[in-house]
CSV table of C-alpha atoms and ligand atoms in Angstrom, one decimal:
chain,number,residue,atom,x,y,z
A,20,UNK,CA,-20.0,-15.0,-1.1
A,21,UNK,CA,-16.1,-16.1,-0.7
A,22,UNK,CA,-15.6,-18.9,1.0
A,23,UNK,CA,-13.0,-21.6,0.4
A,24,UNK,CA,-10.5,-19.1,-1.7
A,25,UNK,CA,-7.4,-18.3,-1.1
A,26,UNK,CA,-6.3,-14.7,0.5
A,27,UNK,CA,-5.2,-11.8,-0.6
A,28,UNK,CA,-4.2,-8.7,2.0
A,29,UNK,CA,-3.0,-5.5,1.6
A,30,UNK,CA,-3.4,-1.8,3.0
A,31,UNK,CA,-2.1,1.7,2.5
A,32,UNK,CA,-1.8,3.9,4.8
A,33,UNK,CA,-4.0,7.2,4.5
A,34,UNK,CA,-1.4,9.4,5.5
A,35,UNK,CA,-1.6,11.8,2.3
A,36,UNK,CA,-2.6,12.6,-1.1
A,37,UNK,CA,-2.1,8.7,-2.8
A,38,UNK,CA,1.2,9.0,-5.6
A,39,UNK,CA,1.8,7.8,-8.9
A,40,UNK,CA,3.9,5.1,-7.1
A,41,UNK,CA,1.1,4.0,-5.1
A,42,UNK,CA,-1.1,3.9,-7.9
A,43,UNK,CA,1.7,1.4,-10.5
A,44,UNK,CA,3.1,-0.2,-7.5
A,45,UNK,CA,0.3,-1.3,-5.4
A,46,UNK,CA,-3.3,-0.4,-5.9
A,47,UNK,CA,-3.3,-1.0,-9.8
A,48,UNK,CA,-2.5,-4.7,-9.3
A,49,UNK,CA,-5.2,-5.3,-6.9
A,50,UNK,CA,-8.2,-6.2,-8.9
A,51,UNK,CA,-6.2,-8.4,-11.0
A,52,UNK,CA,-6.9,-10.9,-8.0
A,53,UNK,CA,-10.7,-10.3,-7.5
A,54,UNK,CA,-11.7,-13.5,-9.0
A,55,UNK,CA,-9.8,-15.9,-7.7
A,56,UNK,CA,-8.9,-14.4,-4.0
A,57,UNK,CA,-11.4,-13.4,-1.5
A,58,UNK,CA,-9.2,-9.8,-1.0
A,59,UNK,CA,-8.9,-7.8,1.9
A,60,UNK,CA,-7.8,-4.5,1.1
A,61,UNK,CA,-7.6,-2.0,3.4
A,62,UNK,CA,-7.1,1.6,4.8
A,63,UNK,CA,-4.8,1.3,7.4
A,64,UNK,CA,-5.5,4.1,9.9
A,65,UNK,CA,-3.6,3.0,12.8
A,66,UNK,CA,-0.2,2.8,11.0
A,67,UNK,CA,-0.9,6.4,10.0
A,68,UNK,CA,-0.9,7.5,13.4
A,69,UNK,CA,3.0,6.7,13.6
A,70,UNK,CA,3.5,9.8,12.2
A,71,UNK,CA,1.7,13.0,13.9
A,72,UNK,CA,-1.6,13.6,11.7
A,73,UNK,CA,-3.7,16.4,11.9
A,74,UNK,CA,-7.5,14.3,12.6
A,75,UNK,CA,-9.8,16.0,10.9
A,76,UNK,CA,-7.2,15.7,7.4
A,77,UNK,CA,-7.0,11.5,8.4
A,78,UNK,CA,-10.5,11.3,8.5
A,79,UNK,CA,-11.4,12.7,4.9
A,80,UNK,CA,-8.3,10.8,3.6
A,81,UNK,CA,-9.3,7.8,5.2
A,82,UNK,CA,-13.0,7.9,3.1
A,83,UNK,CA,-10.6,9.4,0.4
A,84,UNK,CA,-8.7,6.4,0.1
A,85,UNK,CA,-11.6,3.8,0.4
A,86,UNK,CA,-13.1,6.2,-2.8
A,87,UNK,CA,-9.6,5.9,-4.7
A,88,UNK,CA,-9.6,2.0,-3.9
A,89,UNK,CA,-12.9,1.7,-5.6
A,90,UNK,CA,-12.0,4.2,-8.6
A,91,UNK,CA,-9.2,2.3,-9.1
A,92,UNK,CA,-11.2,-0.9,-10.2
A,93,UNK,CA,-12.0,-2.5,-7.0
A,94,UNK,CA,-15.6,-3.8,-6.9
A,95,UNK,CA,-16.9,-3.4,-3.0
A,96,UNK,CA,-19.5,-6.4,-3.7
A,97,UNK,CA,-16.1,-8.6,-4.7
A,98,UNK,CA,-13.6,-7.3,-2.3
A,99,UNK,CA,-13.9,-6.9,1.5
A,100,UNK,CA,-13.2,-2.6,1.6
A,101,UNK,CA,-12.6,-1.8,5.2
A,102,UNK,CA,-10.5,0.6,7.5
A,103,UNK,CA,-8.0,-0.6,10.0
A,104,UNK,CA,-9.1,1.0,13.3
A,105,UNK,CA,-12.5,-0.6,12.7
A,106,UNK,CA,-11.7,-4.2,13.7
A,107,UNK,CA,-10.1,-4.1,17.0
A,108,UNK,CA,-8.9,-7.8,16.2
A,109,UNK,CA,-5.7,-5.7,14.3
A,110,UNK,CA,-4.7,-4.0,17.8
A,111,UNK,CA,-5.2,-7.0,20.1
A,112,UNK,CA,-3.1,-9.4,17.8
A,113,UNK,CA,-0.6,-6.4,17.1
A,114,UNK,CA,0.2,-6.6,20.6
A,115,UNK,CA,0.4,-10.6,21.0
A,116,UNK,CA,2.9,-10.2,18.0
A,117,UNK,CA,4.9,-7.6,19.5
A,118,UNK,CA,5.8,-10.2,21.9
A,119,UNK,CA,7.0,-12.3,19.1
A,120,UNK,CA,8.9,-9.7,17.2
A,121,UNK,CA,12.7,-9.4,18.6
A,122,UNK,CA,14.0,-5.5,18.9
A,123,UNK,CA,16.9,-7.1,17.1
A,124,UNK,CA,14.9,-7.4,14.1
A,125,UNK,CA,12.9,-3.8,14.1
A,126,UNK,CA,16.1,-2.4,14.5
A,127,UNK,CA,17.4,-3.5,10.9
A,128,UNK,CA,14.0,-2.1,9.6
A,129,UNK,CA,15.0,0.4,6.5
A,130,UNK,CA,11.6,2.3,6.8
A,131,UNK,CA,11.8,2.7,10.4
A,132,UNK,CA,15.4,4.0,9.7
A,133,UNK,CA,14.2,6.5,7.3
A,134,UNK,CA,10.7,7.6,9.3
A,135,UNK,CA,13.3,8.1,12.2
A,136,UNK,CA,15.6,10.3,10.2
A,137,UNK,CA,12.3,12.1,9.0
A,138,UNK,CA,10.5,12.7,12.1
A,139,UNK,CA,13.5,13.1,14.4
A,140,UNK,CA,11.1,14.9,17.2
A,141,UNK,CA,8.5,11.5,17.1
A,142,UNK,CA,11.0,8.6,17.4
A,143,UNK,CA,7.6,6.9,18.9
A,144,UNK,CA,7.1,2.9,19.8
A,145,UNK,CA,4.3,2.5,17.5
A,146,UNK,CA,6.8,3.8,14.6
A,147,UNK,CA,9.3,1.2,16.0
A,148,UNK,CA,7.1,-1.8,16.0
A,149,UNK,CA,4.6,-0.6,12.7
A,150,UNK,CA,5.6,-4.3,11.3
A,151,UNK,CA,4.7,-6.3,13.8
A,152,UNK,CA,0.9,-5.1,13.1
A,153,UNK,CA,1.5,-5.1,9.7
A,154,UNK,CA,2.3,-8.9,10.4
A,155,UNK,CA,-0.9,-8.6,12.0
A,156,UNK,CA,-3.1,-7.4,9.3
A,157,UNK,CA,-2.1,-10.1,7.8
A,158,UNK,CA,-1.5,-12.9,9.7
A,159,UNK,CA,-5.0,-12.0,10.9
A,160,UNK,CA,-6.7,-13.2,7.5
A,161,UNK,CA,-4.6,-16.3,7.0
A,162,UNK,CA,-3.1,-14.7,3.6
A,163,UNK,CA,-1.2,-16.7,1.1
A,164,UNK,CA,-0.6,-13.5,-1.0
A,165,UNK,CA,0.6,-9.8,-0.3
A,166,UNK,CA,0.9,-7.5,-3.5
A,167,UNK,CA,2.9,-4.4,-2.2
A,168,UNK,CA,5.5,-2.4,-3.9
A,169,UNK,CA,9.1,-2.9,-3.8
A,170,UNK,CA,10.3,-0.7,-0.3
A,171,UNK,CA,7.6,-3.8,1.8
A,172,UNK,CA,9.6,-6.5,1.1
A,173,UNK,CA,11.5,-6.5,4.2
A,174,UNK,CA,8.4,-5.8,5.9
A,175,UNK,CA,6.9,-9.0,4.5
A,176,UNK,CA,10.0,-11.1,5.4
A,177,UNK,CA,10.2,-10.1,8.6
A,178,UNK,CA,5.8,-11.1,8.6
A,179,UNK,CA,7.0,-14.7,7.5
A,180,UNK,CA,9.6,-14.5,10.0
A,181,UNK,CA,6.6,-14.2,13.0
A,182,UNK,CA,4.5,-16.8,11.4
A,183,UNK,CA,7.1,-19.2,11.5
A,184,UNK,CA,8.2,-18.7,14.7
A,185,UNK,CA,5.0,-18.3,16.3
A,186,UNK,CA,3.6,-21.8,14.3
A,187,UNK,CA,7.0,-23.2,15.7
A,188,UNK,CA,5.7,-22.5,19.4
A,189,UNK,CA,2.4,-23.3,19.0
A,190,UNK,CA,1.9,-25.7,16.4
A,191,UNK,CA,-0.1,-24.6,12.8
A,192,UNK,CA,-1.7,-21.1,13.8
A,193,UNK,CA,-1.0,-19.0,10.8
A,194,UNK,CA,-0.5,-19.3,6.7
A,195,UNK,CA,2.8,-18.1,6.1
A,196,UNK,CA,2.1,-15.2,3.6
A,197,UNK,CA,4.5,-14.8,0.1
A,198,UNK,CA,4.9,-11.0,-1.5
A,199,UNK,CA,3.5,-10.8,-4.5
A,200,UNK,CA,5.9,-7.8,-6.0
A,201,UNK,CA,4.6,-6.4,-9.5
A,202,UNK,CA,7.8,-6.5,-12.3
A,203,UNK,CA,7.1,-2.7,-14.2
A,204,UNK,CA,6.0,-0.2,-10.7
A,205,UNK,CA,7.4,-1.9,-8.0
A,206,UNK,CA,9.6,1.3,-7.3
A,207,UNK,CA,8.5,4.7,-9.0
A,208,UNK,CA,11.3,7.5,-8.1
A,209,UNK,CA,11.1,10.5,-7.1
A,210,UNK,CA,10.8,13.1,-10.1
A,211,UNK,CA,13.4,15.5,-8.1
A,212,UNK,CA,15.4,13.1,-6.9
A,213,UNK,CA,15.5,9.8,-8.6
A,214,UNK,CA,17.6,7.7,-6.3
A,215,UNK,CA,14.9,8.0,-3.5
A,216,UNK,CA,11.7,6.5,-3.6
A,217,UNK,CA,8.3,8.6,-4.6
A,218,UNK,CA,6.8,8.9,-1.2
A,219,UNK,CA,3.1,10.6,-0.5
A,220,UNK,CA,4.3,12.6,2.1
A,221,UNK,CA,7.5,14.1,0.1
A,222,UNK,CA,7.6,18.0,1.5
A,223,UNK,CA,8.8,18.7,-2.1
A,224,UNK,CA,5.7,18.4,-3.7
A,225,UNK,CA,7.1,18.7,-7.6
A,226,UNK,CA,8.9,15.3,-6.2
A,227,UNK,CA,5.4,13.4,-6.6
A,228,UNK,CA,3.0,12.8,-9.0
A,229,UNK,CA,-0.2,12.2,-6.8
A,230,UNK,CA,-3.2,10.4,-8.7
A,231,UNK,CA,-5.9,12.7,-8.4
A,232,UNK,CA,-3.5,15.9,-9.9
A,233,UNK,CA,-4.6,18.1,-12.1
A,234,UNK,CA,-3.6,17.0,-16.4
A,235,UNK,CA,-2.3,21.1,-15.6
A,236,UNK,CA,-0.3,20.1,-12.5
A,237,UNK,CA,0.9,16.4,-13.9
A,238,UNK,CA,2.7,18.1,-17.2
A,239,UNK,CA,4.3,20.9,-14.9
A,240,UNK,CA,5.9,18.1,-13.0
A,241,UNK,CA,7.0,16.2,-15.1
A,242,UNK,CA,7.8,19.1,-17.5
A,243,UNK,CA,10.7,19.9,-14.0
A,244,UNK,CA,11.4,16.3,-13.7
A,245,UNK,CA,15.1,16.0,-13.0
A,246,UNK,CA,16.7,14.2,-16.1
A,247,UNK,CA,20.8,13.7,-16.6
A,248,UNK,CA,23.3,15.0,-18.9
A,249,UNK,CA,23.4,13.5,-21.6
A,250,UNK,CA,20.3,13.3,-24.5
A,251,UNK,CA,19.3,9.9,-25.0
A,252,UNK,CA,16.4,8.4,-23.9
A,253,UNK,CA,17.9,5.0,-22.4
A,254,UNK,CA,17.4,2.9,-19.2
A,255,UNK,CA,20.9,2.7,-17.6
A,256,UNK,CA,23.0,4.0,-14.6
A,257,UNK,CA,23.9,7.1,-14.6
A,258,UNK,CA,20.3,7.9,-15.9
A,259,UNK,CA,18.4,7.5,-13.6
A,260,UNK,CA,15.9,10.0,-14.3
A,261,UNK,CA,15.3,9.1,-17.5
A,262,UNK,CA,14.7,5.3,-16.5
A,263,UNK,CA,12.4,6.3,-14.0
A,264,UNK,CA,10.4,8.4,-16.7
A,265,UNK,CA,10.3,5.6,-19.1
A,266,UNK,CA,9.5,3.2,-16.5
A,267,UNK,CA,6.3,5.3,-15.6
A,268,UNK,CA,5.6,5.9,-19.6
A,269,UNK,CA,6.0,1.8,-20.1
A,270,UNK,CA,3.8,1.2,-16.5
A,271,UNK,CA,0.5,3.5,-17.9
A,272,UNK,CA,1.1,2.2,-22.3
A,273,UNK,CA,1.7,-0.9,-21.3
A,274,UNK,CA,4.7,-0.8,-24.0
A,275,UNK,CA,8.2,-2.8,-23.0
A,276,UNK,CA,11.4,-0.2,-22.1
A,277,UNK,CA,12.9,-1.4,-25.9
A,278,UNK,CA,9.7,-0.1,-27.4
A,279,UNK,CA,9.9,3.3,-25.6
A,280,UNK,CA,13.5,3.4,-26.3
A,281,UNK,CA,12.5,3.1,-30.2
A,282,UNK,CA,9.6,5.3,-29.5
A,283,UNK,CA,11.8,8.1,-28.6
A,284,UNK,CA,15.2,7.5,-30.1
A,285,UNK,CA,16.4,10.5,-31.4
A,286,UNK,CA,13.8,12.8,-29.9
A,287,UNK,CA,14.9,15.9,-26.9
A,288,UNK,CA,14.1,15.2,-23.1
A,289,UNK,CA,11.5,18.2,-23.3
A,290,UNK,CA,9.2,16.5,-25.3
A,291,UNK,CA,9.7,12.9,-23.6
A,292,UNK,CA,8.7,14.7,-20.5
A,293,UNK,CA,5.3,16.1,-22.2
A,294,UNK,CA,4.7,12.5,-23.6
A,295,UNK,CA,5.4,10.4,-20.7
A,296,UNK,CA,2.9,13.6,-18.7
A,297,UNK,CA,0.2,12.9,-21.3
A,298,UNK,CA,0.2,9.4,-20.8
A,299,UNK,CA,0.0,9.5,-17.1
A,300,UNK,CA,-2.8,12.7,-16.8
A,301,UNK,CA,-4.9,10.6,-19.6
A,302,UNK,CA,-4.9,7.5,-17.9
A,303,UNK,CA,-5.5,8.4,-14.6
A,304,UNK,CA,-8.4,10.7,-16.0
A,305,UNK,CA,-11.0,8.4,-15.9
A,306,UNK,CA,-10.1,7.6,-11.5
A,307,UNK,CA,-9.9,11.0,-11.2
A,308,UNK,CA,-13.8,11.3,-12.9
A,309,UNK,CA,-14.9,8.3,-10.7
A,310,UNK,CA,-12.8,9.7,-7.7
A,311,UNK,CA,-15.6,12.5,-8.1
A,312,UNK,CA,-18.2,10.7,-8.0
A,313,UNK,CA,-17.7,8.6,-5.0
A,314,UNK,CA,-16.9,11.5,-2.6
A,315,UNK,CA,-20.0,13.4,-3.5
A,316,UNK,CA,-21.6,10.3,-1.9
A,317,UNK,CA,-20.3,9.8,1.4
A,318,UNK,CA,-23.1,7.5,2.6
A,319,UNK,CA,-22.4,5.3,0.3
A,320,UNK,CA,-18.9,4.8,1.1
A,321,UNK,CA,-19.9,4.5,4.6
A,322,UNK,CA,-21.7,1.3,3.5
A,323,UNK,CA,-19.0,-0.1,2.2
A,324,UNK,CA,-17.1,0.8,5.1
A,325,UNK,CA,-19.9,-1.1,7.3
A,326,UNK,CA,-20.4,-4.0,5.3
A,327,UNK,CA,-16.5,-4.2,4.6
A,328,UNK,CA,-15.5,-4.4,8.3
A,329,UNK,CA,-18.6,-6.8,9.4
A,330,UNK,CA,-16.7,-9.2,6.8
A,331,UNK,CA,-13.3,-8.9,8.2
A,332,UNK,CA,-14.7,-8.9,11.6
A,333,UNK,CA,-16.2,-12.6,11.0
A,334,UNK,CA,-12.9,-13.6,10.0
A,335,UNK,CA,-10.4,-11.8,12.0
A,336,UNK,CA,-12.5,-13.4,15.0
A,337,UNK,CA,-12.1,-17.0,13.9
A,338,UNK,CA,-7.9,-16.1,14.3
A,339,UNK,CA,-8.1,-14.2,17.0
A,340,UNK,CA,-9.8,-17.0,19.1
A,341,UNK,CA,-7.5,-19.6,17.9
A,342,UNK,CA,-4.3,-17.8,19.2
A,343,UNK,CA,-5.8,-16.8,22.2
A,344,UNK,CA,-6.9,-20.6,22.9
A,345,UNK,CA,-2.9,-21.8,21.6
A,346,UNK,CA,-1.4,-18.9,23.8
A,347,UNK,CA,-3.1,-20.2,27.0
A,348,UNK,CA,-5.1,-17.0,27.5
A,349,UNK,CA,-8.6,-18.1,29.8
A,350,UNK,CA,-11.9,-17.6,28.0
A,351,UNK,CA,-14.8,-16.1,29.7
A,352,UNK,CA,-17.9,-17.5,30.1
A,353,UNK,CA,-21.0,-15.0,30.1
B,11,ATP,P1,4.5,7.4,3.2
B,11,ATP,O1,5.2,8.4,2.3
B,11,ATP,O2,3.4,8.0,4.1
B,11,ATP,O3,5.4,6.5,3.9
B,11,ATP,P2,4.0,5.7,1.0
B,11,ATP,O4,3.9,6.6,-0.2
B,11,ATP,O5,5.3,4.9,1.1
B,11,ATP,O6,3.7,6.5,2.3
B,11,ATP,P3,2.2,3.6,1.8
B,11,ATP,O7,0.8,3.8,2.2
B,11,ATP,O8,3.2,3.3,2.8
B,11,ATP,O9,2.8,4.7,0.8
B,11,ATP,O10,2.2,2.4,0.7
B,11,ATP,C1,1.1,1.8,0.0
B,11,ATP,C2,1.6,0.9,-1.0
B,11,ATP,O11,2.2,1.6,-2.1
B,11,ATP,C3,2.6,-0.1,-0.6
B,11,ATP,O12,2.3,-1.4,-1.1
B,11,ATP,C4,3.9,0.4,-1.1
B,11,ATP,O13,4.9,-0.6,-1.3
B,11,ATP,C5,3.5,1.1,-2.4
B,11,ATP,N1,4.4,2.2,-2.7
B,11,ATP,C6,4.6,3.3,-2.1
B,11,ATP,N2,5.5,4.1,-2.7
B,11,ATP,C7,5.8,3.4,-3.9
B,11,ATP,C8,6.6,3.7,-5.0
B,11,ATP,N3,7.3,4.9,-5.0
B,11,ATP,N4,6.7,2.9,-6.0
B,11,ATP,C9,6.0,1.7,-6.0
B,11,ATP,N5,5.2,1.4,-4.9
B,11,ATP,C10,5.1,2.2,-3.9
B,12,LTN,N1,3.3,-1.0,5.7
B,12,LTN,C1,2.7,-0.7,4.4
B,12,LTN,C2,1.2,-0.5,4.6
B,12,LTN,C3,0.6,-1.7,5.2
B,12,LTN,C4,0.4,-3.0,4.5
B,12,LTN,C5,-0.2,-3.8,5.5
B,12,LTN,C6,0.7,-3.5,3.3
B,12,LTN,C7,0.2,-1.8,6.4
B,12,LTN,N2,-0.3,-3.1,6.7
B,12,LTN,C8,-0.5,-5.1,5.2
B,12,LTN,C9,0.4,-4.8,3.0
B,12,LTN,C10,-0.1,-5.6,4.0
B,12,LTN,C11,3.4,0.6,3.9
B,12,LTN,O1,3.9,1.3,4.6
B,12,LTN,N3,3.3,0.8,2.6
């Protein structure tokens, strides 16, 4: 079916209801590379587990995710759908890489900075070294091509760092992956407080805007969304509420920020707020329908969930056996 194209990974975790930020940051852009990539996209389980979840709520977001993936445009006869935990290939070269990965360089990691600040009573090892099988998911595939939003990049640098090092060692043993970082979503704000990042698992749940809200619950938050002083509906510092709200209006019309600005010049925040809400509820409508749809049909999904991780399996294998032959690893004979 694939073949000789080029690769594409990326994952989100299923660690909670999937956010606007998600949505225009990463999972909107994936189908864009259907065609031309044989994509991996994937639900990536094991990261979750960094932070405490409750298992029965990982397991219904984990099919929950795979159904949003779907809803969101992804075809499962043209993309490889699968969840982490079911290719063991992710764990076994997670570990290899962890012995490439220097505690100088997981230190510096931002997000394990923040998750440590977060979850000051889980300061775990797997929280510590979550990008080294991150590297992993990827290196695993041989992908040129990584679309994630803007708060991965480090991630992804440090994933090139690895590949390097570890092709240095051992001669050619993994494509060196590039980020592919979208221009409009990369970094969608909180509503509440729009210097941080929208994150899924916010406590403050007016903060995010999760895809499958109801139209109800989307205009109520954006209706509280934090805005400045001022009245003018610009991009600029000082504003950045109001950037953040016309960055999400220009993500979901398509329009460009001077557009919006023209759009609205002139007109009060309240009703910016119930236009940039209508715009967001009506466009993620029809995901929400399809959402529906899918989860009514959980064998079906669990199909996809098969067929997805016999695909990555075939591959991941092929890696996997290389680095354990370049690593000097004995193979068994049975
Ligand atoms: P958590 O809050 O559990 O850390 P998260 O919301 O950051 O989760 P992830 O599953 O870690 O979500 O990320 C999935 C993808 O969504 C990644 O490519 C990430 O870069 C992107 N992403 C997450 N939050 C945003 C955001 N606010 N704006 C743009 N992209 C985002
Ligand atoms: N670390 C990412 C999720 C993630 C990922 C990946 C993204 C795990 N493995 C591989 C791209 C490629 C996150 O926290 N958003």
């Amino acid at each position: 079916m694939f073949n000789d194209k080029k690769v594409v990974f990326s994952g989100v975790q299923p660690s909670g209801n999937l956010t606007i930020g998600n949505y225009l940051g990463a999972i909107r852009n994936f189908s864009a590379f259907s065609e031309e990539y044989h994509c991996y996209y994937c639900v990536v389980d094991m990261h979750a587990i960094t932070v405490r979840q409750v298992p029965a709520e990982l397991r219904r977001r984990t099919y929950e995710t795979l159904a949003l993936y779907i809803a969101c445009g992804l075809d499962p006869q043209k993309n490889t759908l699968f969840v982490q935990s079911h290719v063991p290939q992710h764990a076994e070269l997670g570990w290899v890489l962890d012995c490439y990965t220097m505690f100088g360089e997981l230190s510096r990691m931002t997000q394990f900075k923040d998750k440590s600040a977060k979850n000051a009573d889980n300061i775990n090892a797997g929280l510590f070294t979550y990008p080294a099988l991150m590297a992993s998911d990827i290196l695993l595939y041989q992908t040129e091509l990584v679309p994630v939003g803007q708060d991965q990049k480090q991630h992804l640098e440090l994933a090139r760092d690895i590949a390097n090092r570890f092709n240095q060692i051992y001669g050619e043993t993994f494509v060196v992956p590039e980020g592919y970082i979208a221009k409009g979503g990369a970094k969608i704000m909180s509503l509440q407080e729009p210097t941080k990042k929208m994150s899924k698992s916010d406590a403050n749940e007016n903060a995010v805007v999760r895809i499958l809200d109801s139209k109800d619950d989307i205009m109520r938050k954006f209706k509280r969304a934090v805005t400045d002083s001022g009245n003018e509906i610009i991009c600029g510092e000082g504003k950045e509420g109001i950037t953040n709200l016309l960055n999400i209006y220009t993500c979901f019309t398509n329009k460009t920020v001077e557009e919006a600005q023209r759009e609205f010049a002139g007109m009060g925040y309240g009703a910016f707020k119930l236009a940039v809400g209508e715009v967001c509820a009506d466009s993620l409508r029809p995901v929400r329908d399809e959402f529906a749809r899918l989860m009514a049909d959980k064998a079906y999904l669990e199909q996809v969930m098969a067929q997805g991780a016999e695909d990555a399996y075939k591959n991941a294998r092929r890696t996997m056996s290389k680095v354990r032959r370049k690593l000097g690893f004995t193979e068994l004979k049975r």
